[in-house]
PDB file of C-alpha atoms in Angstrom:
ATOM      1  CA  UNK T  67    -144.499 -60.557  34.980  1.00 60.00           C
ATOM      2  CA  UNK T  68    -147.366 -58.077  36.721  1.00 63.00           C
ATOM      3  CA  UNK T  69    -150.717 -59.684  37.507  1.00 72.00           C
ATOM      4  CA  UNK T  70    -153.684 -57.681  36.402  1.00 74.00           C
ATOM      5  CA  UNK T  71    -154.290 -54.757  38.764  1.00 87.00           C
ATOM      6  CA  UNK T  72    -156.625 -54.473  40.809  1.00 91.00           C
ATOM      7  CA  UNK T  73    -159.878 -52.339  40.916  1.00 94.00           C
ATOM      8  CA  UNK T  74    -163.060 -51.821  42.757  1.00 95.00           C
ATOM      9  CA  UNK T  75    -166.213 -51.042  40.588  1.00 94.00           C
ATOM     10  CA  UNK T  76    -168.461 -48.426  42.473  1.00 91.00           C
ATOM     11  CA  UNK T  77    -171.193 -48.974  39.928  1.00 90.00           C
ATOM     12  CA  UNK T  78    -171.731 -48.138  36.269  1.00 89.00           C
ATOM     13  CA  UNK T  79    -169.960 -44.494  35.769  1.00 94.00           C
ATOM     14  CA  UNK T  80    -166.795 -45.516  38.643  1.00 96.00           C
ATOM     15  CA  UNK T  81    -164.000 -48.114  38.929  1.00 97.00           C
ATOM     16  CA  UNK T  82    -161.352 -47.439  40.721  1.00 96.00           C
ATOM     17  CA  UNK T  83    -158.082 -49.241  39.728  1.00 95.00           C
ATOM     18  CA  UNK T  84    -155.052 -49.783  41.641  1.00 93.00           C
ATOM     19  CA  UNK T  85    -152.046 -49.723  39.759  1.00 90.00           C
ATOM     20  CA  UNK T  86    -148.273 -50.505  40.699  1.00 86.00           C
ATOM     21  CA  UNK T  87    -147.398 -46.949  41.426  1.00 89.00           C
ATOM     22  CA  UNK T  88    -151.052 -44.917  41.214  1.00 92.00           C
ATOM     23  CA  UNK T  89    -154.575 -44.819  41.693  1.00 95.00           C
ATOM     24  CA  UNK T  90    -157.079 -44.437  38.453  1.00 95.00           C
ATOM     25  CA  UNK T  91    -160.422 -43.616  38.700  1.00 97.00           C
ATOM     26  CA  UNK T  92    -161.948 -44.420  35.266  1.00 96.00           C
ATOM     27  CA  UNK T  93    -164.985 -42.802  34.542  1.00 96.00           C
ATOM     28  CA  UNK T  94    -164.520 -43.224  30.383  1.00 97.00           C
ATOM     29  CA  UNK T  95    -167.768 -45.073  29.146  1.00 95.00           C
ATOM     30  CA  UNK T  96    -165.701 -47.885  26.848  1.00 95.00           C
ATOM     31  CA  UNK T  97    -163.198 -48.588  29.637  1.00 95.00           C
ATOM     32  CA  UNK T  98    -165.509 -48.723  32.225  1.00 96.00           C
ATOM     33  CA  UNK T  99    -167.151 -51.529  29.471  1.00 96.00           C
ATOM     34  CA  UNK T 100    -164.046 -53.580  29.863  1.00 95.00           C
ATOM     35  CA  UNK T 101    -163.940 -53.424  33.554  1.00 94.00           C
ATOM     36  CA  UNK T 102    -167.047 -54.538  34.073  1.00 95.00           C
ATOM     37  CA  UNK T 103    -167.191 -57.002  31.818  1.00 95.00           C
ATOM     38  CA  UNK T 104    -163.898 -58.539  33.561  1.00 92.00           C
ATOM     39  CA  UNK T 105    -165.811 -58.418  37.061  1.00 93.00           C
ATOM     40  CA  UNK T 106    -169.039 -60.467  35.935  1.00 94.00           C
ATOM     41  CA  UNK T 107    -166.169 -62.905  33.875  1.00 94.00           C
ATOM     42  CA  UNK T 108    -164.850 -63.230  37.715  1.00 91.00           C
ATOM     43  CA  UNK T 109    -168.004 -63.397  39.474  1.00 92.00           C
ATOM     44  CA  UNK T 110    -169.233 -66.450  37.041  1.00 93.00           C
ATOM     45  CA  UNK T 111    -165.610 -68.002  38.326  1.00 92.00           C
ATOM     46  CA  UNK T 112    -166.385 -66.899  42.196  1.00 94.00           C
ATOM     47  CA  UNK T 113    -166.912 -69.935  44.581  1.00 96.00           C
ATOM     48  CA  UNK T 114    -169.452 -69.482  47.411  1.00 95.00           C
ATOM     49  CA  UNK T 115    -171.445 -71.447  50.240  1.00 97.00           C
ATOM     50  CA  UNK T 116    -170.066 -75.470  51.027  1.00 98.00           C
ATOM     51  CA  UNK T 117    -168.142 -75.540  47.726  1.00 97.00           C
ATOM     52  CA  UNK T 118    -165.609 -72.411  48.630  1.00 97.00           C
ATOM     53  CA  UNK T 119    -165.862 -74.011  52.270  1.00 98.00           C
ATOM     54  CA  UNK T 120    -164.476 -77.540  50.941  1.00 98.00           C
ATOM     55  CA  UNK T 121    -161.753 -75.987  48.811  1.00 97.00           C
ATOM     56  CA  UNK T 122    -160.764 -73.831  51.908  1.00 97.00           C
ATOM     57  CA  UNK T 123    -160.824 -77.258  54.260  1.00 97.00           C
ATOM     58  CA  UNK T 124    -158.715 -79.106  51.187  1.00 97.00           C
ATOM     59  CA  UNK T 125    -155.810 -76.148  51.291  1.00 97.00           C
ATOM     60  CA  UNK T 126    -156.017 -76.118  54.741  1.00 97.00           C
ATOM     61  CA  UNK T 127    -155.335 -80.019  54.913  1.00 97.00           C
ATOM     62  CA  UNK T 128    -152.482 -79.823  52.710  1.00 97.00           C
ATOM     63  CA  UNK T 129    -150.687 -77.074  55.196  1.00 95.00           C
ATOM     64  CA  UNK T 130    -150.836 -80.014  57.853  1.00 92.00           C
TER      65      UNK T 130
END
């Protein structure tokens, strides 16, 4: 099974998105929607500051 591909979002008229054999730059107003939508989904799941620090320290502990 592929994981979602990646992309980079520019800003609101270009997202580039890597696929498993090209590069699409998406420019089409209702699929730019969808990939923008799926970044601010991610960025509410982001971590950041002491609590991405602690998760890093707790993987980090259980490579010892």
């Amino acid at each position: 099974m592929w994981p979602l591909e990646q992309f980079t979002v520019f800003d609101d008229a270009r997202i580039h998105v890597e696929l498993l054999a090209a590069k699409v730059t998406v420019t089409a107003p209702g699929e730019l929607d969808i990939y923008l939508r799926a970044f601010a989904r991610i960025a509410e799941l982001a971590v950041y500051g002491a609590d991405a620090r602690a998760i890093i320290v707790k993987a980090l502990d259980a490579l010892r």
